[in-house]
Amino acid sequence: MAAVRRARRCEAQEQAGVPAGRWMGRGLAVLGLTPGEEVTESQLRNLFGERGRHSHADRIEADRLAKGDSPKKAFKAGVLGRRVTVTGVDFVFRPQPTICLLWALGDEETRRVIEASHERAIERVLEWIEDEVAVIRYGKDGIYRVRPPGGLVAARFRHYEARPGMPLLHDHLLLSVKGQCLDGKWGSIHTLALHENTVAASALYNELVASEVCEALGLATEPRIVTPGRRPVMEIAGVPHELIRWTARRSDQIAACPAELEHEYVTAVDDGELKFLPVVSERARAKLNQVAARKTARPSRRPGRSRSCARGGRPARSSPPRWPSTSSTPSSSTPALRLRLRRSGPDRRRG
C-alpha cells in the first residue's frame, strides 16, 4: 500500500508541474539511499539545510536517544564530518535552444527521446565530475586532496518552464559537498574545482545531448554565430533564426541592462573622485552581468505547470519535425549549465 501511495503522489506532483526529486550519484549507498529513489523533505533538509548532516539524521538521533545518549551526543552522531556553511552546489542543465524547441513543439516520441538523452547526459556529466573533477580537502588548511572514492551524492529536480512561463526543459542537480575518504571519515568537496570546470561540464553535456538526439531522430547540427568575434555554437540544422530568438527573451532582458549598469560603474564617485577605472574590465563586466540577471529576474510566484501544459497544452503532432541534414558531428559551446552555491539555513542550537 505504501508503494501505491508513493506512486499516486508522484503522479499528482507530475501533473502539478513539480515532479518529485530523485537521488543520483555513486555515494548514495553509504547514506542508505538508492539511485532513482524519491527525495524527501527531511532528507533534503538534513543534507543541505543542517550544515551537512546524514540524510537519515533524524532517525539516527532518535535511535541514540533511545539508547540513553545525551541530546548533544545523539545530535553529533548524525553529522557528516565537520559542519560547513556551503552545503551544496546547484548545477542547472538545459538543452540547446533548438533542442528545447523540438521538445516543446515536437510529438510525444520526440519528447521522450529528448528527455531520455537529457537525463543520460546529466548522469554522464556527474560521473565525469566524480572521476575527474571532485576532490576532498583534508589536513591542516586543506593541503591534502583526494578523489572521493565512494563517489558523490546529488538530488535532481525537473522543471518544464522558465519563470516568464516559456516552455523550457531543465533540471537542477543539487550536489552535496560531502564526500567520504578511504578511512571512512567525511570531508568537504573543494568547490573551487567545480567552478573552474563548469564550462567543460557544460560542453560535455551539450555534446552528449546533441549527438544522441541527432542520432535518434535523424537530424544534424550546424554552426550558429551568437556573439560576433566568438566561437559559434552548434544547433540543430535548419531551424529559423527568428524561432531561436523567440526562446531568447530572457537573454534579451539581461543584455539590455548592462549598458545602464556600466554607465553607473564608470561614473560612480566617492569623495569627489571616480570610484573605479573609466574602462570596464572583463572581470567587472562579468559581475555586472550577474547583477543584471538578478535585477531583471521575475519572482517565481506562479505554481509550476505540468509537462503537457508547458509544451502548449495541445495534442501532440502526428510526426516529429524534420530539418535538413547539412552537418554531421554535433559539438557545442552553448552555456547550458549554471552553477550556484547552496548555503545552509540558520544553525540549530543543541544543549
Tab-separated table of C-alpha atoms in Angstrom:
chain	number	residue	atom	x	y	z
A	1	MET	CA	0.000	0.000	0.000
A	2	ALA	CA	2.860	2.363	0.758
A	3	ALA	CA	4.237	1.848	-2.746
A	4	VAL	CA	0.817	2.602	-4.237
A	5	ARG	CA	0.528	5.802	-2.220
A	6	ARG	CA	4.008	6.911	-3.337
A	7	ALA	CA	3.129	6.213	-6.978
A	8	ARG	CA	-0.080	8.245	-6.687
A	9	ARG	CA	1.766	11.101	-5.000
A	10	CYS	CA	4.434	11.144	-7.725
A	11	GLU	CA	1.742	11.179	-10.415
A	12	ALA	CA	-0.030	14.074	-8.692
A	13	GLN	CA	3.251	16.006	-8.431
A	14	GLU	CA	3.946	15.403	-12.121
A	15	GLN	CA	0.517	16.706	-13.091
A	16	ALA	CA	1.045	19.759	-10.873
A	17	GLY	CA	4.305	20.599	-12.646
A	18	VAL	CA	6.562	19.779	-9.689
A	19	PRO	CA	7.899	16.230	-10.236
A	20	ALA	CA	9.480	14.564	-7.239
A	21	GLY	CA	13.233	14.919	-6.957
A	22	ARG	CA	15.417	11.831	-7.484
A	23	TRP	CA	18.703	10.820	-5.884
A	24	MET	CA	21.787	10.311	-8.076
A	25	GLY	CA	25.480	9.540	-7.613
A	26	ARG	CA	27.746	6.669	-6.592
A	27	GLY	CA	27.881	7.819	-2.971
A	28	LEU	CA	24.249	7.046	-2.166
A	29	ALA	CA	24.724	3.577	-0.670
A	30	VAL	CA	26.687	4.755	2.370
A	31	LEU	CA	23.754	7.045	3.258
A	32	GLY	CA	21.193	4.279	2.838
A	33	LEU	CA	19.846	5.722	-0.416
A	34	THR	CA	19.423	4.193	-3.880
A	35	PRO	CA	19.660	5.757	-7.377
A	36	GLY	CA	16.270	6.988	-8.567
A	37	GLU	CA	14.796	6.993	-5.070
A	38	GLU	CA	12.412	9.849	-4.348
A	39	VAL	CA	13.907	12.768	-2.411
A	40	THR	CA	12.014	13.507	0.801
A	41	GLU	CA	11.798	16.836	2.575
A	42	SER	CA	13.549	15.541	5.708
A	43	GLN	CA	16.437	14.057	3.706
A	44	LEU	CA	16.949	17.307	1.823
A	45	ARG	CA	16.746	19.373	4.997
A	46	ASN	CA	19.309	17.205	6.800
A	47	LEU	CA	21.871	17.021	3.991
A	48	PHE	CA	21.610	20.580	2.663
A	49	GLY	CA	19.865	22.619	5.337
A	50	GLU	CA	21.595	21.482	8.524
A	51	ARG	CA	25.208	22.242	7.579
A	52	GLY	CA	25.853	18.748	6.253
A	53	ARG	CA	24.095	16.065	8.300
A	54	HIS	CA	23.290	12.467	7.366
A	55	SER	CA	20.185	12.162	5.167
A	56	HIS	CA	18.614	9.975	7.888
A	57	ALA	CA	19.987	12.059	10.775
A	58	ASP	CA	16.572	12.295	12.460
A	59	ARG	CA	16.332	8.506	12.715
A	60	ILE	CA	19.949	8.175	13.869
A	61	GLU	CA	19.397	10.816	16.528
A	62	ALA	CA	16.206	9.139	17.778
A	63	ASP	CA	17.958	5.752	17.999
A	64	ARG	CA	20.834	7.232	20.024
A	65	LEU	CA	18.443	8.993	22.374
A	66	ALA	CA	16.562	5.711	22.886
A	67	LYS	CA	19.863	4.063	23.856
A	68	GLY	CA	20.456	6.687	26.529
A	69	ASP	CA	22.864	9.089	24.793
A	70	SER	CA	22.725	12.764	25.713
A	71	PRO	CA	20.956	15.104	23.232
A	72	LYS	CA	24.297	16.653	22.259
A	73	LYS	CA	25.960	13.279	21.616
A	74	ALA	CA	22.907	11.976	19.755
A	75	PHE	CA	22.891	15.048	17.511
A	76	LYS	CA	26.599	14.700	16.689
A	77	ALA	CA	26.066	11.075	15.640
A	78	GLY	CA	24.196	12.313	12.570
A	79	VAL	CA	26.791	14.893	11.485
A	80	LEU	CA	28.972	14.075	8.466
A	81	GLY	CA	32.423	15.316	9.474
A	82	ARG	CA	32.946	18.994	10.148
A	83	ARG	CA	29.857	21.134	9.778
A	84	VAL	CA	30.001	23.555	6.856
A	85	THR	CA	28.288	26.731	5.688
A	86	VAL	CA	28.218	25.884	1.965
A	87	THR	CA	26.355	22.572	1.868
A	88	GLY	CA	25.870	22.094	-1.853
A	89	VAL	CA	26.306	23.307	-5.408
A	90	ASP	CA	23.355	23.780	-7.764
A	91	PHE	CA	24.056	22.776	-11.375
A	92	VAL	CA	21.300	23.761	-13.834
A	93	PHE	CA	21.199	21.708	-17.045
A	94	ARG	CA	19.184	22.701	-20.117
A	95	PRO	CA	19.480	21.582	-23.752
A	96	GLN	CA	20.461	23.935	-26.565
A	97	PRO	CA	17.659	26.316	-27.720
A	98	THR	CA	16.849	24.339	-30.882
A	99	ILE	CA	16.568	21.094	-28.892
A	100	CYS	CA	14.291	22.881	-26.405
A	101	LEU	CA	12.143	23.938	-29.373
A	102	LEU	CA	11.998	20.340	-30.571
A	103	TRP	CA	10.931	19.271	-27.106
A	104	ALA	CA	8.256	21.981	-26.841
A	105	LEU	CA	6.797	21.646	-30.364
A	106	GLY	CA	7.507	18.045	-31.309
A	107	ASP	CA	5.346	14.956	-30.879
A	108	GLU	CA	5.377	12.542	-27.937
A	109	GLU	CA	8.131	10.336	-29.374
A	110	THR	CA	10.366	13.379	-29.912
A	111	ARG	CA	9.740	14.462	-26.335
A	112	ARG	CA	10.661	11.037	-24.953
A	113	VAL	CA	13.885	10.912	-26.967
A	114	ILE	CA	14.983	14.372	-25.836
A	115	GLU	CA	14.141	13.816	-22.167
A	116	ALA	CA	15.936	10.445	-22.146
A	117	SER	CA	19.010	11.975	-23.812
A	118	HIS	CA	18.897	14.879	-21.370
A	119	GLU	CA	18.810	12.537	-18.349
A	120	ARG	CA	21.594	10.280	-19.643
A	121	ALA	CA	23.794	13.310	-20.342
A	122	ILE	CA	23.328	14.544	-16.771
A	123	GLU	CA	24.304	11.108	-15.466
A	124	ARG	CA	27.441	11.087	-17.638
A	125	VAL	CA	28.447	14.586	-16.510
A	126	LEU	CA	28.008	13.606	-12.858
A	127	GLU	CA	30.196	10.534	-13.420
A	128	TRP	CA	32.841	12.754	-15.032
A	129	ILE	CA	32.748	15.124	-12.058
A	130	GLU	CA	33.151	12.182	-9.667
A	131	ASP	CA	36.085	10.708	-11.614
A	132	GLU	CA	37.945	13.773	-12.877
A	133	VAL	CA	36.939	16.936	-11.007
A	134	ALA	CA	35.794	16.486	-7.419
A	135	VAL	CA	38.478	16.434	-4.705
A	136	ILE	CA	38.149	16.263	-0.925
A	137	ARG	CA	40.419	18.585	1.015
A	138	TYR	CA	41.757	17.430	4.373
A	139	GLY	CA	44.637	18.076	6.746
A	140	LYS	CA	45.738	21.466	8.037
A	141	ASP	CA	44.425	24.232	5.743
A	142	GLY	CA	43.257	21.513	3.350
A	143	ILE	CA	46.747	20.869	1.977
A	144	TYR	CA	45.907	17.237	1.092
A	145	ARG	CA	43.444	16.336	-1.639
A	146	VAL	CA	41.933	13.042	-2.732
A	147	ARG	CA	39.196	11.928	-5.102
A	148	PRO	CA	36.049	10.797	-3.256
A	149	PRO	CA	36.482	7.007	-3.647
A	150	GLY	CA	32.837	6.295	-2.922
A	151	GLY	CA	31.502	8.929	-5.302
A	152	LEU	CA	29.158	11.845	-4.648
A	153	VAL	CA	25.533	12.403	-3.652
A	154	ALA	CA	23.152	14.599	-5.664
A	155	ALA	CA	19.430	15.315	-5.882
A	156	ARG	CA	17.936	16.013	-9.326
A	157	PHE	CA	14.789	18.129	-9.792
A	158	ARG	CA	12.922	18.500	-13.108
A	159	HIS	CA	11.248	21.702	-14.337
A	160	TYR	CA	9.322	22.296	-17.555
A	161	GLU	CA	9.272	26.068	-17.900
A	162	ALA	CA	11.201	29.256	-17.193
A	163	ARG	CA	9.990	31.975	-14.811
A	164	PRO	CA	8.299	34.043	-17.563
A	165	GLY	CA	6.226	30.958	-18.439
A	166	MET	CA	8.145	29.953	-21.581
A	167	PRO	CA	8.461	26.180	-22.119
A	168	LEU	CA	11.967	25.204	-21.039
A	169	LEU	CA	13.097	21.704	-20.162
A	170	HIS	CA	15.765	21.960	-17.454
A	171	ASP	CA	16.969	20.090	-14.392
A	172	HIS	CA	18.523	21.320	-11.152
A	173	LEU	CA	21.238	18.990	-9.875
A	174	LEU	CA	21.845	19.797	-6.218
A	175	LEU	CA	25.267	18.311	-5.477
A	176	SER	CA	26.257	17.755	-1.841
A	177	VAL	CA	29.761	18.920	-0.913
A	178	LYS	CA	30.130	15.995	1.485
A	179	GLY	CA	32.358	13.073	0.470
A	180	GLN	CA	33.824	10.088	2.297
A	181	CYS	CA	37.567	9.384	2.336
A	182	LEU	CA	39.216	5.956	2.258
A	183	ASP	CA	39.463	5.881	6.066
A	184	GLY	CA	35.688	6.376	6.387
A	185	LYS	CA	35.934	9.974	7.568
A	186	TRP	CA	33.802	12.628	5.926
A	187	GLY	CA	35.309	15.675	4.258
A	188	SER	CA	34.141	18.523	2.029
A	189	ILE	CA	34.465	18.812	-1.737
A	190	HIS	CA	36.663	21.679	-2.955
A	191	THR	CA	34.025	23.931	-4.577
A	192	LEU	CA	36.610	25.994	-6.464
A	193	ALA	CA	37.449	22.931	-8.565
A	194	LEU	CA	33.765	22.656	-9.502
A	195	HIS	CA	33.621	26.319	-10.519
A	196	GLU	CA	36.774	26.005	-12.623
A	197	ASN	CA	35.294	23.095	-14.590
A	198	THR	CA	31.796	24.452	-15.176
A	199	VAL	CA	32.492	25.356	-18.818
A	200	ALA	CA	33.976	21.917	-19.515
A	201	ALA	CA	30.967	20.230	-17.888
A	202	SER	CA	28.620	22.379	-19.987
A	203	ALA	CA	30.449	21.476	-23.215
A	204	LEU	CA	30.342	17.766	-22.326
A	205	TYR	CA	26.622	17.917	-21.602
A	206	ASN	CA	25.893	19.756	-24.880
A	207	GLU	CA	27.956	17.267	-26.866
A	208	LEU	CA	26.209	14.251	-25.355
A	209	VAL	CA	22.670	15.610	-25.752
A	210	ALA	CA	23.140	16.833	-29.329
A	211	SER	CA	24.827	13.668	-30.578
A	212	GLU	CA	22.203	11.347	-29.069
A	213	VAL	CA	19.226	13.434	-30.209
A	214	CYS	CA	20.613	13.739	-33.751
A	215	GLU	CA	21.287	10.013	-33.971
A	216	ALA	CA	17.864	9.033	-32.636
A	217	LEU	CA	15.827	11.493	-34.734
A	218	GLY	CA	17.941	11.561	-37.898
A	219	LEU	CA	18.912	15.220	-37.516
A	220	ALA	CA	22.163	17.131	-37.885
A	221	THR	CA	23.786	20.249	-36.491
A	222	GLU	CA	25.195	23.444	-37.962
A	223	PRO	CA	27.293	26.316	-36.522
A	224	ARG	CA	25.439	29.454	-35.459
A	225	ILE	CA	27.025	32.812	-34.606
A	226	VAL	CA	25.647	34.130	-31.316
A	227	THR	CA	28.219	36.799	-30.436
A	228	PRO	CA	30.358	38.295	-33.244
A	229	GLY	CA	34.039	37.549	-32.731
A	230	ARG	CA	33.416	34.490	-30.565
A	231	ARG	CA	33.231	30.798	-31.340
A	232	PRO	CA	29.970	29.720	-32.998
A	233	VAL	CA	27.666	27.318	-31.203
A	234	MET	CA	26.215	24.166	-32.716
A	235	GLU	CA	22.447	23.988	-33.102
A	236	ILE	CA	20.002	21.705	-34.929
A	237	ALA	CA	20.317	22.448	-38.638
A	238	GLY	CA	17.562	24.285	-40.482
A	239	VAL	CA	15.764	25.919	-37.554
A	240	PRO	CA	14.942	29.556	-38.482
A	241	HIS	CA	16.949	32.165	-36.614
A	242	GLU	CA	13.753	34.057	-35.723
A	243	LEU	CA	12.392	30.970	-33.970
A	244	ILE	CA	15.601	30.585	-31.985
A	245	ARG	CA	15.456	34.248	-30.977
A	246	TRP	CA	11.899	33.646	-29.734
A	247	THR	CA	13.394	31.473	-26.995
A	248	ALA	CA	15.943	34.153	-26.008
A	249	ARG	CA	13.625	36.740	-24.441
A	250	ARG	CA	15.279	36.318	-21.057
A	251	SER	CA	18.731	36.841	-22.615
A	252	ASP	CA	17.472	39.992	-24.325
A	253	GLN	CA	16.239	41.353	-20.988
A	254	ILE	CA	19.636	40.765	-19.397
A	255	ALA	CA	21.521	42.188	-22.407
A	256	ALA	CA	19.552	45.440	-22.247
A	257	CYS	CA	20.542	46.073	-18.628
A	258	PRO	CA	24.412	46.060	-18.538
A	259	ALA	CA	24.738	49.285	-20.570
A	260	GLU	CA	22.970	51.203	-17.818
A	261	LEU	CA	24.962	49.413	-15.118
A	262	GLU	CA	28.265	50.073	-16.914
A	263	HIS	CA	27.443	53.789	-17.082
A	264	GLU	CA	26.749	53.821	-13.348
A	265	TYR	CA	30.002	51.913	-12.789
A	266	VAL	CA	32.308	54.285	-14.691
A	267	THR	CA	30.619	57.425	-13.308
A	268	ALA	CA	30.494	56.313	-9.651
A	269	VAL	CA	32.077	58.976	-7.431
A	270	ASP	CA	33.494	58.656	-3.905
A	271	ASP	CA	34.597	61.861	-2.088
A	272	GLY	CA	34.658	63.765	-5.367
A	273	GLU	CA	36.842	61.203	-7.190
A	274	LEU	CA	35.976	58.409	-9.574
A	275	LYS	CA	35.452	55.221	-7.581
A	276	PHE	CA	36.525	52.867	-10.389
A	277	LEU	CA	38.605	52.965	-13.547
A	278	PRO	CA	36.870	54.611	-16.526
A	279	VAL	CA	37.237	51.364	-18.518
A	280	VAL	CA	35.152	48.319	-17.562
A	281	SER	CA	37.364	45.237	-17.277
A	282	GLU	CA	36.207	41.761	-18.325
A	283	ARG	CA	36.020	40.727	-14.681
A	284	ALA	CA	33.893	43.760	-13.787
A	285	ARG	CA	31.676	43.190	-16.825
A	286	ALA	CA	31.062	39.579	-15.760
A	287	LYS	CA	29.972	40.765	-12.309
A	288	LEU	CA	27.742	43.445	-13.851
A	289	ASN	CA	26.086	40.748	-15.992
A	290	GLN	CA	25.350	38.797	-12.817
A	291	VAL	CA	23.810	41.920	-11.288
A	292	ALA	CA	21.739	42.398	-14.447
A	293	ALA	CA	20.469	38.816	-14.267
A	294	ARG	CA	19.339	39.282	-10.669
A	295	LYS	CA	17.872	42.717	-11.369
A	296	THR	CA	15.734	41.532	-14.284
A	297	ALA	CA	14.678	38.196	-12.767
A	298	ARG	CA	10.981	37.768	-12.176
A	299	PRO	CA	9.818	36.354	-8.838
A	300	SER	CA	8.810	32.713	-9.094
A	301	ARG	CA	5.338	33.086	-7.622
A	302	ARG	CA	3.170	31.226	-10.106
A	303	PRO	CA	2.963	27.444	-9.460
A	304	GLY	CA	4.751	25.251	-11.979
A	305	ARG	CA	2.896	23.700	-14.899
A	306	SER	CA	2.848	20.069	-15.926
A	307	ARG	CA	4.842	18.855	-18.908
A	308	SER	CA	1.799	18.831	-21.203
A	309	CYS	CA	0.776	22.364	-20.212
A	310	ALA	CA	4.310	23.717	-20.559
A	311	ARG	CA	4.534	22.212	-24.037
A	312	GLY	CA	1.360	24.029	-25.127
A	313	GLY	CA	-1.493	22.011	-23.644
A	314	ARG	CA	-2.434	20.615	-27.053
A	315	PRO	CA	-2.442	17.198	-28.735
A	316	ALA	CA	0.977	16.061	-29.937
A	317	ARG	CA	1.840	16.391	-33.603
A	318	SER	CA	1.371	13.316	-35.751
A	319	SER	CA	5.027	13.261	-36.765
A	320	PRO	CA	8.210	14.830	-35.400
A	321	PRO	CA	9.565	17.896	-37.175
A	322	ARG	CA	12.354	17.103	-39.632
A	323	TRP	CA	15.075	19.525	-40.643
A	324	PRO	CA	17.557	19.022	-43.468
A	325	SER	CA	20.868	17.280	-42.734
A	326	THR	CA	23.561	19.798	-43.609
A	327	SER	CA	26.171	18.998	-40.965
A	328	SER	CA	27.394	15.990	-39.069
A	329	THR	CA	29.391	15.827	-35.872
A	330	PRO	CA	27.484	17.607	-33.109
A	331	SER	CA	29.525	19.893	-30.897
A	332	SER	CA	28.607	22.947	-28.880
A	333	SER	CA	29.940	25.593	-26.607
A	334	THR	CA	26.487	26.858	-25.628
A	335	PRO	CA	26.482	27.772	-21.913
A	336	ALA	CA	23.827	25.215	-20.991
A	337	LEU	CA	24.926	24.842	-17.396
A	338	ARG	CA	24.910	27.256	-14.471
A	339	LEU	CA	26.422	26.729	-11.042
A	340	ARG	CA	25.393	28.269	-7.729
A	341	LEU	CA	26.416	27.615	-4.132
A	342	ARG	CA	23.784	26.363	-1.683
A	343	ARG	CA	24.245	27.670	1.844
A	344	SER	CA	22.675	26.116	4.915
A	345	GLY	CA	19.939	27.798	6.905
A	346	PRO	CA	20.178	29.041	10.488
A	347	ASP	CA	22.054	26.672	12.714
A	348	ARG	CA	20.077	24.697	15.280
A	349	ARG	CA	21.282	25.021	18.842
A	350	ARG	CA	21.698	21.901	20.914
A	351	GLY	CA	22.305	21.538	24.603
